[in-house]
Amino acid sequence: MSTIEENIPAFSMWKMFNDTVPVLMKGDCSETSVRRLASIIQSKEFSNIFIFSKDPLLTFQEYHKIEQKYKAFTTWLLGQFFYLLGHDRFSKIHDIIIDTQLCILDQLSKTQLHVYNELAGEYNKAFDLLVNYSKEPSNKLLLKVFIPEMFEDLNTKLDLSQVHMEVSSKKKCLLVIGKLIKFVKYILMENFLFYSFDDGTYKTLDSILYLLSVSDTQMKLDIIDIFINIFSKPKHDFKEYDLEITKKWLIFSSLFEQFIYNIYNLQVDLKNKALDHFENLLVSYLKMGRDFKSTDRINMFIFSKSLERRDFLPSKKCVIGRN
């Protein structure tokens, strides 16, 4: 009978990660060590850590059993990295950790779509739980996500017990939400690329629309960026979206329009890069929305403001002429 080491080509790498990651989490996480792990994960040479190529000599049942173990390990590793995002002492490596997780998701979305969908669902679940907690923060929130399936032979070799992030304040909750925005953007971009909408998609859109109405300026810009990027793709036709998606776009348009008025009425202060980012988003919106009623209102507002105040100098790119 074959051993698990023989059946799973990536096992030696799994063992290395299983021994190393918990040690990094317990001590002061070395940026160099994390970068080394990240470079391994992001290397095409090591893509087989998470992806099991089907062996024609295996039956479907044999292949499926091994594939499930790959998913279990990947779930565990993503959960470990996700946990680190909730701790300030690891803040210097948060960007590396986020990029590494996105790299894993991207590999899976192109090769193991069903596994990708399950793991994307874990990020969506965590995001929705955090948004709901932010509305009424009380007690503590334990995020029980990324729980790997247990296999007896695998568990005798690896410790895949998961650690779970604990959130006990609105401040920490919003910080973690800010980290998750990049995952939300990636997952939604994939949903819209393939017109793949389900209850999870609608729920996530509702959550970011809520945040757009109540969050700080930076998060507002991040969320506006998501909507603009989703809906500005040339292949996207509003006529092909279902009614729910169209409703959510209209809600976004209304909230974004109000944000524009707040910016140029000086109710919100944007500086340098943030202002440039906002104006680039505004230009993209105006270019894609010439058939929307809000476009003329926004152009007229900017024009009237420029007449009203000589110190009002929005970028010329922000006024899109009529056809």
Short mmCIF file of C-alpha atoms in Angstrom, two decimals:
data_model
loop_
_atom_site.label_atom_id
_atom_site.label_comp_id
_atom_site.label_asym_id
_atom_site.label_seq_id
_atom_site.Cartn_x
_atom_site.Cartn_y
_atom_site.Cartn_z
CA MET A 1 0.00 0.00 0.00
CA SER A 2 1.37 3.41 -0.99
CA THR A 3 2.24 5.93 1.69
CA ILE A 4 0.79 9.44 1.79
CA GLU A 5 4.24 10.78 0.88
CA GLU A 6 4.16 8.69 -2.29
CA ASN A 7 0.57 9.57 -3.19
CA ILE A 8 0.95 13.33 -2.74
CA PRO A 9 3.79 14.89 -4.79
CA ALA A 10 3.61 18.13 -2.81
CA PHE A 11 3.77 16.49 0.61
CA SER A 12 7.36 17.52 1.41
CA MET A 13 6.43 21.15 0.73
CA TRP A 14 3.29 20.80 2.85
CA LYS A 15 5.41 19.49 5.70
CA MET A 16 7.80 22.41 5.40
CA PHE A 17 4.94 24.95 5.52
CA ASN A 18 3.20 23.08 8.33
CA ASP A 19 6.37 23.20 10.43
CA THR A 20 7.34 26.77 9.55
CA VAL A 21 4.16 28.89 9.52
CA PRO A 22 3.06 28.21 13.14
CA VAL A 23 6.59 29.01 14.36
CA LEU A 24 6.52 32.34 12.53
CA MET A 25 3.14 33.12 14.06
CA LYS A 26 4.33 32.50 17.62
CA GLY A 27 7.41 34.70 17.39
CA ASP A 28 8.20 38.05 15.88
CA CYS A 29 7.45 37.31 12.27
CA SER A 30 10.60 37.85 10.23
CA GLU A 31 9.82 39.81 7.09
CA THR A 32 12.66 37.99 5.33
CA SER A 33 11.22 34.59 6.25
CA VAL A 34 7.74 35.55 5.12
CA ARG A 35 9.07 36.92 1.84
CA ARG A 36 10.91 33.65 1.28
CA LEU A 37 7.72 31.65 1.83
CA ALA A 38 5.77 34.06 -0.37
CA SER A 39 8.29 33.74 -3.19
CA ILE A 40 7.90 29.95 -3.08
CA ILE A 41 4.11 30.15 -3.20
CA GLN A 42 4.09 32.73 -5.98
CA SER A 43 6.59 30.84 -8.13
CA LYS A 44 5.09 28.95 -11.08
CA GLU A 45 7.63 26.25 -10.36
CA PHE A 46 5.81 25.44 -7.12
CA SER A 47 2.20 25.77 -8.30
CA ASN A 48 1.79 22.04 -7.62
CA ILE A 49 1.71 22.83 -3.89
CA PHE A 50 -1.99 23.61 -4.28
CA ILE A 51 -2.91 21.95 -7.57
CA PHE A 52 -2.93 18.22 -8.18
CA SER A 53 -2.65 17.37 -11.85
CA LYS A 54 -4.78 14.40 -12.72
CA ASP A 55 -2.84 11.19 -13.24
CA PRO A 56 -4.41 9.08 -16.03
CA LEU A 57 -3.49 5.95 -14.05
CA LEU A 58 -5.80 6.97 -11.20
CA THR A 59 -9.50 6.28 -11.06
CA PHE A 60 -11.81 9.24 -10.55
CA GLN A 61 -12.37 8.19 -6.92
CA GLU A 62 -8.63 7.98 -6.26
CA TYR A 63 -8.02 11.36 -7.89
CA HIS A 64 -10.89 12.98 -5.97
CA LYS A 65 -9.59 11.68 -2.63
CA ILE A 66 -6.14 13.14 -3.25
CA GLU A 67 -7.61 16.39 -4.59
CA GLN A 68 -9.63 16.78 -1.38
CA LYS A 69 -6.43 16.54 0.64
CA TYR A 70 -4.90 19.29 -1.49
CA LYS A 71 -7.93 21.41 -0.72
CA ALA A 72 -7.62 20.63 3.00
CA PHE A 73 -3.99 21.78 3.09
CA THR A 74 -4.74 24.91 1.05
CA THR A 75 -7.67 25.76 3.32
CA TRP A 76 -5.41 25.42 6.36
CA LEU A 77 -2.67 27.60 4.88
CA LEU A 78 -5.07 30.36 3.79
CA GLY A 79 -6.60 30.29 7.27
CA GLN A 80 -3.19 30.75 8.87
CA PHE A 81 -2.42 33.72 6.64
CA PHE A 82 -5.91 35.16 7.18
CA TYR A 83 -5.35 35.00 10.95
CA LEU A 84 -2.20 37.13 10.65
CA LEU A 85 -4.23 39.96 9.10
CA GLY A 86 -5.95 40.51 12.44
CA HIS A 87 -2.76 41.30 14.36
CA ASP A 88 -0.95 44.63 14.37
CA ARG A 89 2.41 43.08 15.21
CA PHE A 90 2.40 41.53 11.75
CA SER A 91 1.33 44.76 10.02
CA LYS A 92 4.66 45.17 8.20
CA ILE A 93 4.03 41.96 6.30
CA HIS A 94 0.27 42.30 5.74
CA ASP A 95 0.71 43.39 2.11
CA ILE A 96 2.93 40.36 1.42
CA ILE A 97 0.41 38.06 3.10
CA ILE A 98 -2.48 39.52 1.12
CA ASP A 99 -0.63 39.23 -2.20
CA THR A 100 0.31 35.64 -1.40
CA GLN A 101 -3.29 34.66 -0.69
CA LEU A 102 -4.45 36.37 -3.87
CA CYS A 103 -1.81 34.45 -5.81
CA ILE A 104 -3.18 31.15 -4.47
CA LEU A 105 -6.74 32.16 -5.33
CA ASP A 106 -5.68 33.18 -8.82
CA GLN A 107 -3.97 29.84 -9.43
CA LEU A 108 -7.07 27.97 -8.28
CA SER A 109 -9.49 30.12 -10.28
CA LYS A 110 -7.67 29.09 -13.44
CA THR A 111 -7.23 25.40 -12.65
CA GLN A 112 -9.57 24.17 -9.90
CA LEU A 113 -12.66 26.34 -10.19
CA HIS A 114 -14.78 24.34 -7.75
CA VAL A 115 -12.05 24.60 -5.08
CA TYR A 116 -11.64 28.31 -5.81
CA ASN A 117 -15.38 28.86 -5.36
CA GLU A 118 -15.36 27.18 -1.95
CA LEU A 119 -12.38 29.18 -0.72
CA ALA A 120 -13.70 32.44 -2.15
CA GLY A 121 -16.84 31.69 -0.16
CA GLU A 122 -14.77 31.65 3.04
CA TYR A 123 -13.49 35.17 2.37
CA ASN A 124 -17.02 36.34 1.60
CA LYS A 125 -18.29 34.70 4.79
CA ALA A 126 -15.63 36.43 6.90
CA PHE A 127 -16.31 39.76 5.20
CA ASP A 128 -20.07 39.57 5.79
CA LEU A 129 -19.61 38.56 9.44
CA LEU A 130 -17.29 41.53 9.99
CA VAL A 131 -19.61 44.00 8.29
CA ASN A 132 -22.54 42.79 10.39
CA TYR A 133 -20.41 43.06 13.54
CA SER A 134 -19.42 46.62 12.62
CA LYS A 135 -23.10 47.60 12.65
CA GLU A 136 -23.64 46.46 16.24
CA PRO A 137 -20.30 45.65 17.87
CA SER A 138 -20.83 43.77 21.12
CA ASN A 139 -18.96 41.05 22.97
CA LYS A 140 -16.45 39.27 20.74
CA LEU A 141 -16.61 37.88 17.24
CA LEU A 142 -14.74 34.64 16.60
CA LEU A 143 -14.29 34.15 12.86
CA LYS A 144 -14.58 30.40 12.36
CA VAL A 145 -13.56 30.24 8.74
CA PHE A 146 -11.10 28.20 6.67
CA ILE A 147 -11.72 24.99 8.60
CA PRO A 148 -10.04 22.15 6.67
CA GLU A 149 -11.62 18.77 6.16
CA MET A 150 -9.96 16.12 8.32
CA PHE A 151 -8.31 12.98 6.87
CA GLU A 152 -6.92 10.37 9.24
CA ASP A 153 -3.79 9.55 7.24
CA LEU A 154 -3.04 13.23 6.59
CA ASN A 155 -3.63 14.27 10.20
CA THR A 156 -1.11 11.76 11.51
CA LYS A 157 1.55 13.56 9.49
CA LEU A 158 0.45 17.21 9.62
CA ASP A 159 -1.20 19.40 12.23
CA LEU A 160 -3.97 21.12 10.28
CA SER A 161 -5.76 22.48 13.34
CA GLN A 162 -6.86 26.00 12.56
CA VAL A 163 -6.44 29.26 14.45
CA HIS A 164 -9.33 31.69 14.38
CA MET A 165 -9.24 35.47 14.39
CA GLU A 166 -10.99 37.18 17.29
CA VAL A 167 -12.46 40.65 16.93
CA SER A 168 -13.49 42.54 20.05
CA SER A 169 -13.88 46.16 18.94
CA LYS A 170 -15.31 48.14 16.05
CA LYS A 171 -11.89 49.69 15.43
CA LYS A 172 -10.23 46.33 14.88
CA CYS A 173 -13.22 45.16 12.87
CA LEU A 174 -12.88 48.05 10.41
CA LEU A 175 -9.13 47.53 10.12
CA VAL A 176 -9.64 43.90 9.13
CA ILE A 177 -12.43 44.86 6.72
CA GLY A 178 -9.97 47.25 5.10
CA LYS A 179 -7.56 44.33 4.57
CA LEU A 180 -10.30 42.15 3.08
CA ILE A 181 -11.37 44.73 0.49
CA LYS A 182 -8.66 43.46 -1.90
CA PHE A 183 -10.08 39.94 -1.72
CA VAL A 184 -13.61 41.22 -2.22
CA LYS A 185 -12.46 43.12 -5.30
CA TYR A 186 -10.73 40.10 -6.81
CA ILE A 187 -13.67 37.77 -6.17
CA LEU A 188 -16.24 40.22 -7.54
CA MET A 189 -14.11 40.88 -10.62
CA GLU A 190 -14.10 37.13 -11.27
CA ASN A 191 -17.88 36.94 -10.72
CA PHE A 192 -18.55 39.71 -13.20
CA LEU A 193 -15.99 38.48 -15.71
CA PHE A 194 -17.95 35.26 -16.10
CA TYR A 195 -21.40 36.67 -15.25
CA SER A 196 -21.46 34.27 -12.30
CA PHE A 197 -23.86 35.71 -9.74
CA ASP A 198 -25.30 33.93 -6.72
CA ASP A 199 -26.67 34.85 -3.30
CA GLY A 200 -23.10 35.35 -2.07
CA THR A 201 -22.45 37.91 -4.80
CA TYR A 202 -25.57 39.88 -3.95
CA LYS A 203 -24.79 39.74 -0.23
CA THR A 204 -21.25 41.00 -0.75
CA LEU A 205 -22.47 43.85 -2.96
CA ASP A 206 -24.98 44.81 -0.26
CA SER A 207 -22.18 44.80 2.31
CA ILE A 208 -19.87 47.08 0.33
CA LEU A 209 -22.77 49.42 -0.48
CA TYR A 210 -23.45 49.69 3.24
CA LEU A 211 -19.78 50.46 3.88
CA LEU A 212 -19.80 53.06 1.12
CA SER A 213 -22.57 54.88 3.00
CA VAL A 214 -20.87 54.87 6.42
CA SER A 215 -17.11 54.29 6.10
CA ASP A 216 -14.15 56.65 6.15
CA THR A 217 -12.88 58.35 3.01
CA GLN A 218 -10.15 55.82 2.17
CA MET A 219 -12.52 52.88 2.34
CA LYS A 220 -15.06 54.81 0.27
CA LEU A 221 -12.42 55.28 -2.44
CA ASP A 222 -11.52 51.59 -2.32
CA ILE A 223 -15.17 50.59 -2.73
CA ILE A 224 -15.78 53.12 -5.52
CA ASP A 225 -12.72 51.66 -7.24
CA ILE A 226 -14.33 48.20 -7.08
CA PHE A 227 -17.58 49.34 -8.70
CA ILE A 228 -15.86 51.41 -11.38
CA ASN A 229 -13.53 48.55 -12.30
CA ILE A 230 -16.35 46.03 -12.41
CA PHE A 231 -18.72 48.04 -14.56
CA SER A 232 -16.25 49.81 -16.85
CA LYS A 233 -15.09 46.66 -18.62
CA PRO A 234 -15.78 46.99 -22.39
CA LYS A 235 -17.45 43.58 -22.63
CA HIS A 236 -19.97 44.39 -19.92
CA ASP A 237 -23.44 45.33 -21.11
CA PHE A 238 -25.92 46.59 -18.52
CA LYS A 239 -28.74 45.01 -20.50
CA GLU A 240 -27.29 41.58 -19.72
CA TYR A 241 -27.37 42.04 -15.95
CA ASP A 242 -30.28 40.79 -13.90
CA LEU A 243 -32.54 43.18 -12.03
CA GLU A 244 -30.73 42.73 -8.70
CA ILE A 245 -27.36 43.75 -10.16
CA THR A 246 -28.91 46.76 -11.90
CA LYS A 247 -30.53 47.89 -8.64
CA LYS A 248 -27.21 47.72 -6.83
CA TRP A 249 -25.50 49.76 -9.55
CA LEU A 250 -28.17 52.45 -9.22
CA ILE A 251 -27.68 52.55 -5.44
CA PHE A 252 -23.94 52.88 -5.99
CA SER A 253 -24.45 55.70 -8.51
CA SER A 254 -26.58 57.60 -6.01
CA LEU A 255 -24.03 57.20 -3.20
CA PHE A 256 -21.13 58.11 -5.48
CA GLU A 257 -22.92 61.20 -6.75
CA GLN A 258 -23.45 62.39 -3.17
CA PHE A 259 -19.78 61.73 -2.40
CA ILE A 260 -18.81 63.91 -5.38
CA TYR A 261 -20.92 66.77 -4.06
CA ASN A 262 -19.38 66.38 -0.61
CA ILE A 263 -15.87 66.52 -2.06
CA TYR A 264 -16.41 69.66 -4.10
CA ASN A 265 -18.49 71.34 -1.39
CA LEU A 266 -15.44 70.86 0.86
CA GLN A 267 -17.33 68.62 3.28
CA VAL A 268 -14.66 65.98 2.70
CA ASP A 269 -10.99 66.88 2.56
CA LEU A 270 -8.90 64.97 0.04
CA LYS A 271 -5.20 65.57 -0.39
CA ASN A 272 -2.74 64.88 -3.20
CA LYS A 273 -2.78 61.18 -4.12
CA ALA A 274 -6.25 60.62 -2.67
CA LEU A 275 -7.64 63.51 -4.72
CA ASP A 276 -5.91 62.24 -7.87
CA HIS A 277 -7.34 58.78 -7.24
CA PHE A 278 -10.83 60.22 -6.76
CA GLU A 279 -10.66 62.30 -9.94
CA ASN A 280 -9.44 59.34 -11.99
CA LEU A 281 -12.39 57.32 -10.72
CA LEU A 282 -14.73 60.20 -11.49
CA VAL A 283 -13.45 60.44 -15.06
CA SER A 284 -13.93 56.70 -15.56
CA TYR A 285 -17.46 56.96 -14.20
CA LEU A 286 -18.39 59.89 -16.42
CA LYS A 287 -16.97 58.20 -19.51
CA MET A 288 -18.90 55.01 -18.93
CA GLY A 289 -22.11 56.67 -17.79
CA ARG A 290 -23.00 59.20 -20.46
CA ASP A 291 -26.42 57.63 -20.77
CA PHE A 292 -27.09 57.95 -17.04
CA LYS A 293 -29.05 60.92 -15.72
CA SER A 294 -26.44 61.54 -13.06
CA THR A 295 -23.76 62.34 -15.64
CA ASP A 296 -25.32 65.61 -16.75
CA ARG A 297 -26.06 66.59 -13.15
CA ILE A 298 -22.47 66.00 -12.11
CA ASN A 299 -21.04 67.89 -15.09
CA MET A 300 -23.36 70.83 -14.46
CA PHE A 301 -22.48 70.82 -10.76
CA ILE A 302 -18.73 70.92 -11.47
CA PHE A 303 -19.21 73.65 -14.06
CA SER A 304 -21.36 75.78 -11.73
CA LYS A 305 -18.86 75.33 -8.91
CA SER A 306 -16.06 76.56 -11.13
CA LEU A 307 -18.08 79.73 -11.86
CA GLU A 308 -19.06 80.20 -8.24
CA ARG A 309 -15.55 79.94 -6.80
CA ARG A 310 -12.37 81.03 -8.51
CA ASP A 311 -10.31 78.82 -6.22
CA PHE A 312 -12.31 75.82 -7.37
CA LEU A 313 -10.07 74.15 -9.91
CA PRO A 314 -11.00 70.54 -10.54
CA SER A 315 -8.90 68.79 -13.10
CA LYS A 316 -10.07 69.56 -16.64
CA LYS A 317 -10.39 65.83 -17.20
CA CYS A 318 -13.34 65.84 -14.76
CA VAL A 319 -15.69 67.58 -17.17
CA ILE A 320 -16.77 65.29 -19.95
CA GLY A 321 -18.38 67.05 -22.86
CA ARG A 322 -21.72 65.98 -24.20
CA ASN A 323 -21.92 63.94 -27.37
#
